[in-house]
Coordinates of C-alpha atoms in Angstrom, one line a residue:
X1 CA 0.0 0.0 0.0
X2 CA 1.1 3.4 -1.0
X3 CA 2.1 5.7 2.0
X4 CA -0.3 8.4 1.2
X5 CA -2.9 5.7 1.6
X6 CA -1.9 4.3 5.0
X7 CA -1.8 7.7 5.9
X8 CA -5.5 8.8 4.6
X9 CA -6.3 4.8 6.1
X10 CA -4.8 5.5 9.5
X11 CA -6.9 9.0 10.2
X12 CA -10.1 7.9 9.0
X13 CA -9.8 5.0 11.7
X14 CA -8.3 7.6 14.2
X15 CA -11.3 9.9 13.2
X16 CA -13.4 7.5 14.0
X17 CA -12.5 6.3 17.0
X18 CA -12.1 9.9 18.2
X19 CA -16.1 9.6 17.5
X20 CA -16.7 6.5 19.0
X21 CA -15.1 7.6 22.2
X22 CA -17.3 11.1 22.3
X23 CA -20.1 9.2 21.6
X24 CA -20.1 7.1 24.7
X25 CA -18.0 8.5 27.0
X26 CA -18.5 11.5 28.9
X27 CA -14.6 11.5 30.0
X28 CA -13.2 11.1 25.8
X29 CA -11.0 14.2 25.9
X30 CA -8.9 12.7 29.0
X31 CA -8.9 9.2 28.1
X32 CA -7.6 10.3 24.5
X33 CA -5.1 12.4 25.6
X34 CA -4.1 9.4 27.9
X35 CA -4.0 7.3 25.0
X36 CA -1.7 9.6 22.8
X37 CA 0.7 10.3 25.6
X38 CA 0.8 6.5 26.4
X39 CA 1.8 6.1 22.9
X40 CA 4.4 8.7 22.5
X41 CA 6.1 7.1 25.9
X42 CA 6.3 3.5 23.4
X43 CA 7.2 4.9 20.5
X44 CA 10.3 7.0 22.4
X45 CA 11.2 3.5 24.3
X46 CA 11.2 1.6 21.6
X47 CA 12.5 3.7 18.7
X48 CA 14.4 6.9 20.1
X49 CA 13.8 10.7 20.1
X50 CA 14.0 11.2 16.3
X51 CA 11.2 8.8 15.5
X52 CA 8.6 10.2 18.2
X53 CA 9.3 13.7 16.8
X54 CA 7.9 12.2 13.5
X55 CA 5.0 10.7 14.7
X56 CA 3.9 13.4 17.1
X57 CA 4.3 16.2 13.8
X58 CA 2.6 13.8 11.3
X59 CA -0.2 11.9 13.9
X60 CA -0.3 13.2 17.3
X61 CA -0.5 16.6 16.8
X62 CA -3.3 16.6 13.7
X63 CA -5.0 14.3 16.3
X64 CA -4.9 16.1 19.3
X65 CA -6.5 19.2 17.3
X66 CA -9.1 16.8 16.3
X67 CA -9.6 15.6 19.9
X68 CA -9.6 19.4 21.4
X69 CA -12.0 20.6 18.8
X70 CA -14.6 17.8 19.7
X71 CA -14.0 18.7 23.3
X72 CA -15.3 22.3 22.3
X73 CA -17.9 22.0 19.6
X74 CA -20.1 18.5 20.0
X75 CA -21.4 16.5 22.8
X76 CA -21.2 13.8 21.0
X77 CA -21.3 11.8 24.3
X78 CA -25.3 12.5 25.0
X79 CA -27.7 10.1 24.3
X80 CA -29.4 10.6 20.8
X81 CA -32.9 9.5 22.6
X82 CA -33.8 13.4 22.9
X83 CA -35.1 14.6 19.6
X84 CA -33.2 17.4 18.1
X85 CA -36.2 19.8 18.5
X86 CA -34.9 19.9 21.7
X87 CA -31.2 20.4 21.3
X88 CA -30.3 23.7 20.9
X89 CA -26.5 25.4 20.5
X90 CA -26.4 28.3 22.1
X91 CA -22.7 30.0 21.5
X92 CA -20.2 27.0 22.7
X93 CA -23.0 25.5 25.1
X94 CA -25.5 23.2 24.3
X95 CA -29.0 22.7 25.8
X96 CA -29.4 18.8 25.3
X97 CA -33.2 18.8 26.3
X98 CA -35.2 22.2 26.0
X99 CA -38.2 20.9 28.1
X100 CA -36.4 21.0 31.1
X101 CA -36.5 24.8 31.3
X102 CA -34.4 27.5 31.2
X103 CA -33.9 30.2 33.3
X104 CA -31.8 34.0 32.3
X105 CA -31.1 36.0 34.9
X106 CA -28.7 39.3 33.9
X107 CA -29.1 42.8 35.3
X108 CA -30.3 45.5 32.8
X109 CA -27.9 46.3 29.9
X110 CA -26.6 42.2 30.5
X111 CA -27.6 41.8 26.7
X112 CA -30.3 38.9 27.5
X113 CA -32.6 39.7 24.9
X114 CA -30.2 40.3 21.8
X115 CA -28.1 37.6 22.8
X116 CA -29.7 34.1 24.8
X117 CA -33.6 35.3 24.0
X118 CA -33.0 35.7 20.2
X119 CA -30.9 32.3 19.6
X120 CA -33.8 30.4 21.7
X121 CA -36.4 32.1 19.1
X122 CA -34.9 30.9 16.4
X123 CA -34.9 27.2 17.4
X124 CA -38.3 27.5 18.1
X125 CA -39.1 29.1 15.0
X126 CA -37.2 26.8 13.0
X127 CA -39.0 23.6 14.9
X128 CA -42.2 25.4 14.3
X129 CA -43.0 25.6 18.0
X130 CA -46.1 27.6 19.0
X131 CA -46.1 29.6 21.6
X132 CA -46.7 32.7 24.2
X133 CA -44.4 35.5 24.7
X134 CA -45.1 37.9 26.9
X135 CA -43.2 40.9 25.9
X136 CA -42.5 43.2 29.1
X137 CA -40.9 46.2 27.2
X138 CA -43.4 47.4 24.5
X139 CA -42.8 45.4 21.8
X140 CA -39.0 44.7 22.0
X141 CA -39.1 40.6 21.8
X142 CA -41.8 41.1 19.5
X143 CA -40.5 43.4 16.7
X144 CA -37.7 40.8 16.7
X145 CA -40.2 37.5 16.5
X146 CA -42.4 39.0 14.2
X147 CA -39.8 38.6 10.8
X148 CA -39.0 35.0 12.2
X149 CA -42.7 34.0 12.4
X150 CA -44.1 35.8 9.8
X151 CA -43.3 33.8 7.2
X152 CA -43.9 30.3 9.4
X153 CA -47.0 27.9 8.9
X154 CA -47.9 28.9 12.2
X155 CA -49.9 32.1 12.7
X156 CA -48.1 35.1 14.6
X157 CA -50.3 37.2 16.9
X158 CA -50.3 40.0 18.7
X159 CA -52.0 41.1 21.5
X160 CA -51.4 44.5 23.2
X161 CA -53.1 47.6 24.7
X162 CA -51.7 50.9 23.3
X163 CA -52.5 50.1 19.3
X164 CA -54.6 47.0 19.4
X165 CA -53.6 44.4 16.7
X166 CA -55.7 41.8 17.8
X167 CA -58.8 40.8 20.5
X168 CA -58.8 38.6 23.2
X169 CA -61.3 37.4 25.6
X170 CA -59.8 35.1 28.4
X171 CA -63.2 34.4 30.2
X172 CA -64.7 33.3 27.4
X173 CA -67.3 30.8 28.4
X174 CA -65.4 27.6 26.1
X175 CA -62.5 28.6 28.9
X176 CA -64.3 28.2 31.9
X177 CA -66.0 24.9 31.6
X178 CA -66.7 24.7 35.9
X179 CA -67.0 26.3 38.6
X180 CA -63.3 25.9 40.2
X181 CA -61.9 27.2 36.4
X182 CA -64.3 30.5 37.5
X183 CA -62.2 30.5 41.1
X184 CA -58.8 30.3 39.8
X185 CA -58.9 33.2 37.0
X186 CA -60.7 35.1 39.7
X187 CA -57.9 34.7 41.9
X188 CA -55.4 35.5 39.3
X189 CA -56.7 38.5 38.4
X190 CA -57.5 39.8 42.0
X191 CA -54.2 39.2 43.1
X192 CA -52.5 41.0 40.2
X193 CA -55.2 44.0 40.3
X194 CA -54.6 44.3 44.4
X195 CA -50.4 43.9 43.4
X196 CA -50.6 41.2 46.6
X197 CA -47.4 39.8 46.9
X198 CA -46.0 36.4 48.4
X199 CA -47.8 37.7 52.0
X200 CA -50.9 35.6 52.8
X201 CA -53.1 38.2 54.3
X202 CA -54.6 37.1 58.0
X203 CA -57.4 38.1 59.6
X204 CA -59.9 41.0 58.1
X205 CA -58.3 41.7 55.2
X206 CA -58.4 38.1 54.3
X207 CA -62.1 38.2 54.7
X208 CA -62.2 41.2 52.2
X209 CA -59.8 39.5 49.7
X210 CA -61.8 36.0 49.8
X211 CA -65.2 37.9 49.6
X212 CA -64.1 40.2 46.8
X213 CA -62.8 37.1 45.1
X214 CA -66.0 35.4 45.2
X215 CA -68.0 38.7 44.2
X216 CA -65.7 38.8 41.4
X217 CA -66.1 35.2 40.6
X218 CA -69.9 35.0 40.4
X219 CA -70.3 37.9 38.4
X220 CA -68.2 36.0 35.9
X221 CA -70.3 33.1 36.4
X222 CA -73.2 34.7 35.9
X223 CA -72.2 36.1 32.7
X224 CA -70.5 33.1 31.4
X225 CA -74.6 31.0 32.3
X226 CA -77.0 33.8 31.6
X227 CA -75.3 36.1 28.8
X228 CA -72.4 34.1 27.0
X229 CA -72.3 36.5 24.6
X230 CA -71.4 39.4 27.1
X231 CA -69.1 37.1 28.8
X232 CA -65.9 39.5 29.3
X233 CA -63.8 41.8 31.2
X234 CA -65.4 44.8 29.6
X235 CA -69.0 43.6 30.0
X236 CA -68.2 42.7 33.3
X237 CA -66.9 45.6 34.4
X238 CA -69.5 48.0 33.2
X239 CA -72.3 45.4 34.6
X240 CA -70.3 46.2 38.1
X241 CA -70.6 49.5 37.7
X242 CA -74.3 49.6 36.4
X243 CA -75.8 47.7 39.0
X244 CA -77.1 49.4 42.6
X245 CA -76.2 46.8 45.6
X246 CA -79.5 44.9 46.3
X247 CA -79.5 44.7 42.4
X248 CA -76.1 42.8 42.3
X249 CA -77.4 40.6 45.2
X250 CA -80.7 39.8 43.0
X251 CA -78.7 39.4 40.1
X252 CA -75.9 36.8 42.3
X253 CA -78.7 35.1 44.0
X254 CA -80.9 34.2 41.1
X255 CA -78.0 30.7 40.3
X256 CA -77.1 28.8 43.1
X257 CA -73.6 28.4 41.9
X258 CA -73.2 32.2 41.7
X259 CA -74.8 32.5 45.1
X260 CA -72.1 30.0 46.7
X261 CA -69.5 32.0 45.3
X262 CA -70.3 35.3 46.5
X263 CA -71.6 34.0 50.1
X264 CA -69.3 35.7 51.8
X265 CA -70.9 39.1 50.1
X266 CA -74.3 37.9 50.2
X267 CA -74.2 37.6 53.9
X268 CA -73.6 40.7 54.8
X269 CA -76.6 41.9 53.7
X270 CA -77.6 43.5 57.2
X271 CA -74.2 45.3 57.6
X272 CA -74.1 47.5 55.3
X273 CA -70.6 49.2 55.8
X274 CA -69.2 45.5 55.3
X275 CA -70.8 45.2 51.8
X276 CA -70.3 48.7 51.3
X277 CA -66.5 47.6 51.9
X278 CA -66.2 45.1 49.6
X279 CA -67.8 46.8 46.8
X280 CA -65.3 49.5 46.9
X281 CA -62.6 47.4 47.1
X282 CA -63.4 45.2 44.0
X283 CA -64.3 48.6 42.3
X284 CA -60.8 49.8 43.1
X285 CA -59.3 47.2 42.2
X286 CA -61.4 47.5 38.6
X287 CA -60.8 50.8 37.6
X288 CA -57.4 50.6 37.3
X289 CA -58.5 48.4 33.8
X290 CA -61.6 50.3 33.0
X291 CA -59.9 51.7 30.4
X292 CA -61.1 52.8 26.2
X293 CA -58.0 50.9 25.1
X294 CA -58.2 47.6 27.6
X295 CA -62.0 47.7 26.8
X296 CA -61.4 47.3 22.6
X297 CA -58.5 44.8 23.5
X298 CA -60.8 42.9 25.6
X299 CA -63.9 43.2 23.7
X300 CA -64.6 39.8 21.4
X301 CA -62.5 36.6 20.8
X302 CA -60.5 36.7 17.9
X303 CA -57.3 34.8 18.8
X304 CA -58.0 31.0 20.0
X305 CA -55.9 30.7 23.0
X306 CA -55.5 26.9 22.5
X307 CA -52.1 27.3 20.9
X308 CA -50.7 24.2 20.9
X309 CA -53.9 22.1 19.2
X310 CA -52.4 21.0 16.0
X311 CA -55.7 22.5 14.9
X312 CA -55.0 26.1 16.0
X313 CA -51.3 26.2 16.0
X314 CA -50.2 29.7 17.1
X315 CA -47.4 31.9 18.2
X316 CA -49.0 34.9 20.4
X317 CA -47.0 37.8 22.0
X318 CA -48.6 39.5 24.7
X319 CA -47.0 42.8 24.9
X320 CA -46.8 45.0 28.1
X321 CA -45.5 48.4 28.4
X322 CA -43.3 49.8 31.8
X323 CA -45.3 53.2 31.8
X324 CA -49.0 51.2 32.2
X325 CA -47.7 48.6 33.9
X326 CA -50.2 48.7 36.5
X327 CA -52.9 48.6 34.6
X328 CA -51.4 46.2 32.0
X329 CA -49.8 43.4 33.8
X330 CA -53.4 42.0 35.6
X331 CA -55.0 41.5 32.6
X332 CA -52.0 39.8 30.9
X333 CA -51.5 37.3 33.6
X334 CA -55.3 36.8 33.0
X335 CA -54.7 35.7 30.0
X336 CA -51.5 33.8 30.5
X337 CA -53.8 31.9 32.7
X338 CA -56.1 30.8 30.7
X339 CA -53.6 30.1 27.7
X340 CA -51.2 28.0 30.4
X341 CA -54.5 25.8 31.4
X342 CA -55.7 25.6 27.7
X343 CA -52.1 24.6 26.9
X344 CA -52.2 21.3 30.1
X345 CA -53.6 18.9 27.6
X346 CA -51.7 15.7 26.9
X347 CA -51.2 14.9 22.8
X348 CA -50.7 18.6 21.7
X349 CA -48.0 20.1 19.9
X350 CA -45.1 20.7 21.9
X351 CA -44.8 24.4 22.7
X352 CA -43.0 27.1 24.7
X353 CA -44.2 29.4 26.9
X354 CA -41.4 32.7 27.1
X355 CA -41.4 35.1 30.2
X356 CA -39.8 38.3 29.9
X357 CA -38.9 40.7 33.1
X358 CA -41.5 37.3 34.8
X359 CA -41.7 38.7 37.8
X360 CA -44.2 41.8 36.8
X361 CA -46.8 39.5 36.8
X362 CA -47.8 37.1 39.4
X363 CA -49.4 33.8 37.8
X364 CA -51.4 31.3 40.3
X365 CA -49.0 28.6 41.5
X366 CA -46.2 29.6 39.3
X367 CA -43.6 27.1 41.3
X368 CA -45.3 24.2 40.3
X369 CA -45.6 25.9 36.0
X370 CA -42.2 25.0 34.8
X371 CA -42.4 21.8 36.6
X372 CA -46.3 21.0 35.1
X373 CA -45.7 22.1 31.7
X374 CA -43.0 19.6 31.3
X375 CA -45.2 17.2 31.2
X376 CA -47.5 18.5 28.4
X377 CA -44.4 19.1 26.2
X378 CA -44.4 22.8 27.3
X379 CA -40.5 24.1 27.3
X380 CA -40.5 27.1 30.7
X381 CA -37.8 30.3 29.1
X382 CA -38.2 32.1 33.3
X383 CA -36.3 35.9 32.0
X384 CA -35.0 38.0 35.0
X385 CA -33.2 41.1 36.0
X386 CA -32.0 39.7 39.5
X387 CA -33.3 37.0 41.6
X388 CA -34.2 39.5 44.5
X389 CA -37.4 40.7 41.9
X390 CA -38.4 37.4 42.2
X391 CA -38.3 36.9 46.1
X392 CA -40.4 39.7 46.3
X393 CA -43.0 38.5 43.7
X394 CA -43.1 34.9 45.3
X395 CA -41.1 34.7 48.5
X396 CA -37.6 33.2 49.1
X397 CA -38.6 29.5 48.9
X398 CA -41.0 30.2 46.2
X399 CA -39.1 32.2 44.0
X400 CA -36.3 28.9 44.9
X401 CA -38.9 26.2 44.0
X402 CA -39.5 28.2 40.6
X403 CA -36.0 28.5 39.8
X404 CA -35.4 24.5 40.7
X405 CA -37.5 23.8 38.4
X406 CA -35.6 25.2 35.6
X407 CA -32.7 22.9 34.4
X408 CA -30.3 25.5 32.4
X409 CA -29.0 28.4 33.7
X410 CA -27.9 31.3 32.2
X411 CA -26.1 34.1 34.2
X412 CA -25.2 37.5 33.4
X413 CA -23.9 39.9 34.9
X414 CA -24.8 40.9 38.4
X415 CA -24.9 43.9 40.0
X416 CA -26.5 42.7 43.5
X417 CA -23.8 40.7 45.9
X418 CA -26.8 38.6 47.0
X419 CA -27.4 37.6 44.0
X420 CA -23.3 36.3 42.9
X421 CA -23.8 34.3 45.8
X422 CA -26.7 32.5 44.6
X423 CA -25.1 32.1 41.2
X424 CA -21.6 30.7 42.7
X425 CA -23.8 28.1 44.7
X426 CA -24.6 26.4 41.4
X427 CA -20.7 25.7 40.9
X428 CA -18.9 22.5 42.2
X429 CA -16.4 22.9 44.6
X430 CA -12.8 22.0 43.9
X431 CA -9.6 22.4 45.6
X432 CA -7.3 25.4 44.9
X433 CA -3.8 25.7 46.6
X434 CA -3.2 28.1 49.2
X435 CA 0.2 29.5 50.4
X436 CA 0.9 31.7 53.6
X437 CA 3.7 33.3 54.8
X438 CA 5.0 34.6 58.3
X439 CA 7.5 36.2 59.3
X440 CA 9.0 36.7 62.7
X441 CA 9.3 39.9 64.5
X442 CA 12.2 39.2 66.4
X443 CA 15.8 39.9 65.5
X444 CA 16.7 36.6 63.8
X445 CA 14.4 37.3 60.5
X446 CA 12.8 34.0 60.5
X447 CA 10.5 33.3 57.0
X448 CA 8.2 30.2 57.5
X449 CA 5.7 29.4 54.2
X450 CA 2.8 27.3 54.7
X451 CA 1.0 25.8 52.1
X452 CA -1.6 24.2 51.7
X453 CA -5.5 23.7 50.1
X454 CA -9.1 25.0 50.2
X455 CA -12.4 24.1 49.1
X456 CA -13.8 26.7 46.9
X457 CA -16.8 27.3 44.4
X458 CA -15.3 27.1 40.9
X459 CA -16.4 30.0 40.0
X460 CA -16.1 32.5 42.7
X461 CA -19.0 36.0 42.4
X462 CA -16.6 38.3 41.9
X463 CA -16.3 36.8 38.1
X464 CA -20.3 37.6 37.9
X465 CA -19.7 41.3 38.5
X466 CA -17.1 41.6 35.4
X467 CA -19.2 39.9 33.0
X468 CA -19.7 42.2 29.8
X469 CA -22.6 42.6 27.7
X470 CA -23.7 39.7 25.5
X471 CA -21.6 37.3 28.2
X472 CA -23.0 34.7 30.2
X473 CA -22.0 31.4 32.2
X474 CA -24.1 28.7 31.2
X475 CA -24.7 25.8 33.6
X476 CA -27.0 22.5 33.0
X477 CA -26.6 19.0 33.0
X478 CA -23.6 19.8 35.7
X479 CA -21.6 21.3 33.1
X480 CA -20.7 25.1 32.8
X481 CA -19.1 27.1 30.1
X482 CA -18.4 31.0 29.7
X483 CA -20.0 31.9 26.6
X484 CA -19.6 35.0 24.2
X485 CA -22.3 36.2 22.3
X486 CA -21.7 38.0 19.5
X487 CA -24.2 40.6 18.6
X488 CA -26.4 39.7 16.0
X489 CA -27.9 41.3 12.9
X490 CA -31.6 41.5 13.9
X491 CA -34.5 42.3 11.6
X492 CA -36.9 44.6 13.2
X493 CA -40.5 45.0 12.1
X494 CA -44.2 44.9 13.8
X495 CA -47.2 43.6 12.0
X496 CA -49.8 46.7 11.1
X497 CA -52.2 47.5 14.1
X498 CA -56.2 46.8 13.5
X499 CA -56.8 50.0 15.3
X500 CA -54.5 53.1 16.4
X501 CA -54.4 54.2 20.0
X502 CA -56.6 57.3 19.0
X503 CA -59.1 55.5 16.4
X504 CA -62.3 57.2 17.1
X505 CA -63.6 53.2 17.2
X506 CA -62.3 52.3 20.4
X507 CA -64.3 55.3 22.0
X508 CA -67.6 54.3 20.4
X509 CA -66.7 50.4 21.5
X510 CA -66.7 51.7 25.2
X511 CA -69.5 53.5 24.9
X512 CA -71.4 50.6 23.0
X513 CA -70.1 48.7 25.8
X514 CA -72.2 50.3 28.3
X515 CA -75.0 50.4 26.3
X516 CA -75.4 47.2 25.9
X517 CA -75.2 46.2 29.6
X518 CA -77.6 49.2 30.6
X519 CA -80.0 47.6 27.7
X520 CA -79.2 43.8 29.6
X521 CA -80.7 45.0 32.9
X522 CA -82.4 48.2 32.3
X523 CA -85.9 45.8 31.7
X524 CA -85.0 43.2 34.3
X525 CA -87.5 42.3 36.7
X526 CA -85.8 42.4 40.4

């Protein structure tokens, strides 16, 4: 045989075994560099100096290159079980299963969105995943989804509350087939319209909250039985608002499932200040949305929220804005609600459910989401500033059991020493050499070095303070790699609104609203 054939012969079984190894062994960089060092100490005992010289420039070397660049670019060594829907490379780290969740956590100005939020999109737009974004800052994700998707077999919606694209109704009555589905999205939106927090309120105020809950939730009921049509926020709100007390009561009292929601209301018919008291506080709580533009937003029910039903596949993007935030962020956990319990169905499509800035909106039981989803095929993307938003939102060991729950990891920079902490707990410990020296104060000048070793984090916090923009550690599947990202050319364009914030129609739809409910009860018999 020619020698430039036993060459070509001798690296394409080389090659391969290089591939062999990664594929099965988690440990293939070490044991081939064992294997090529073993080698050179053979050829050098059995041959001399000058031969190993030629067989490390002609074979080791090209090899080891080969060896070092599997080492950094494949995981060759993961099981091939996980569909590649689910594999995504992200810089030099690779998530092997997306459904596990993933969780970005960088202070502002960290580059999370250009960078780990725009690589995740287009994995998910290339595996036609549908979806639900919810976009905190005004359209930012969104402007940046809108070219991926637009062009996708899956429809691209948008759903926000400044120009209104398109209309939602998350209390639809096809979304509320029982009573206990009436409770929870009454909760959900109570607690995000009275901003409660991870505090369980005792006592009185308790009372108020659970009575206000269940005013809240029979008027929905009510709706959703006796006028399906008028089954929504809008319709509810002006019904609130057009009804006298003893009306309401009437109105509750006339369904017995209504009635056993708002007991607690009902039964304080003789004290007036207490029903008095909980009126106000639901009405409060209601005209922070009573708004022209949440009205039209809220008004019909144009956008299926069944996303994943290979029948109505969809990508939608809720979209919040910081200045409105108040106002904004109840209703949109509202309808990440009822999209998240539409989306619990076993058989669907497998799907994603994206978080930005997550903790502006408390969702009902949001530590047991990621966790849940999983096993509907629904991939958890949790996106933080610092982990200190989320204590507040959910409390220490909730905000923990939310995070647990998320398998990759992806840390930017930090700006909060609590918060470097909690990253360098997510590092193995190793062993790093120490070395002390002391000297003695007396006149003989004695020098006496002590050395020794201590068990630190790997990756100490101070390195999370230093990161730059676009630069993260990644951790999952107890690996961690620094990553770079460079920053990318992104296409930015938004779909053509269905009606302008000052269209003259989203006046007339409020006062239509009204109307309608006034016409509803103005010929009731109490």
């Amino acid at each position: 045989m020619e020698p430039l054939a036993e060459m070509v012969l001798f690296y394409v079984v080389a090659i391969g075994t290089i591939l062999v190894v990664y594929r099965y062994s988690k440990y293939a960089f070490g044991l081939i560099l064992g294997l090529w060092t073993y080698l050179g100490v053979m050829v050098y005992s059995s041959f001399g100096l000058d031969t190993l010289l030629q067989v490390m420039l002609y074979h080791i070397l090209p090899l080891t290159v080969v060896n070092l660049l599997c080492f950094l670019f494949w995981d060759g060594f993961q099981s091939n079980s996980i569909h590649k829907q689910y594999r995504v490379r992200l810089g030099g780290f690779t998530i092997q299963n997306l459904q596990r969740g993933v969780s970005i956590i960088g202070s502002s100005g960290s580059g999370k969105t250009e960078s780990v939020v725009y690589g995740l999109l287009k994995h998910l737009n290339k595996h036609q995943f549908p979806g639900v974004i919810h976009d905190y800052k005004h359209f930012e994700i969104t402007e940046m989804a809108y070219p991926m998707f637009k062009n996708s077999k899956i429809p691209f919606h948008v759903v926000s509350f400044d120009d209104i694209h398109k209309r939602v109704n998350p209390i639809a009555p096809r979304y509320l087939p029982d009573a206990e589905s009436v409770n929870e999205i009454s909760r959900v939106l109570l607690e995000n319209l009275l901003e409660q927090r991870e505090s369980v309120a005792h006592g009185s105020s308790k009372f108020f909250n659970d009575a206000v809950e269940g005013l809240l939730g029979g008027l929905i009921w009510k709706l959703k039985t006796e006028f399906p049509e008028q089954c929504t926020l809008p319709h509810l709100m002006a019904s609130f608002q057009y009804l006298k007390r003893d009306q309401l009561m009437a109105f509750l009292e006339s369904d017995f499932t209504s009635k056993a929601m708002a007991d607690a209301f009902l039964s304080g018919i003789d004290s007036e200040r207490q029903t008095a008291g909980v009126m106000s506080t639901l009405a409060n709580a209601l005209k922070k949305i009573s708004t022209e533009r949440i009205f039209m937003a809220l008004s019909a029910d144009e956008v299926p929220l069944d996303i994943n039903n290979p029948k109505t596949p969809a990508v939608i993007a809720i979209v919040n804005n910081p200045k409105y935030e108040t106002a904004y962020s109840p209703v949109i956990a509202t309808i990440l609600h009822t999209i998240t319990k539409r989306m619990s169905v076993r058989g669907r499509t497998p799907s994603f459910l994206l978080m930005e800035e997550a903790p502006t909106i408390r969702l009902l039981n949001m530590h047991r989401i990621p966790a849940t989803l999983r096993s509907y095929d629904i991939t958890t993307i949790y996106i933080l500033q610092d982990k200190i938003q989320n204590d507040m939102m959910y409390g220490e060991k909730g905000s923990r059991a939310i995070l647990s729950n998320l398998s990759y990891q992806f840390f930017g920079k930090a700006n909060d020493p609590e918060t470097a902490k909690y990253y360098e707990r997510f590092f193995e410990i190793v062993k790093r050499p120490t070395r002390s020296v002391s000297k003695s104060s007396n006149w003989k000048f004695d020098t006496r070095v002590t050395k020794g070793e201590r068990e630190v984090s790997k990756l100490r916090a101070d390195l999370f303070f230093r990161l730059k923009q676009g630069e993260f550690i990644a951790f999952g599947d107890g690996r961690d790699r620094r990553v770079q990202f460079p920053r990318p050319n992104i296409i930015r364009k938004l779909p053509s609104p269905e009606f302008k914030s000052d269209d003259p129609k989203i006046r007339a739809n409020y006062k239509i609203i009204h109307l309608k409910v006034q016409e509803l009860f103005e010929n009731r018999k109490w």
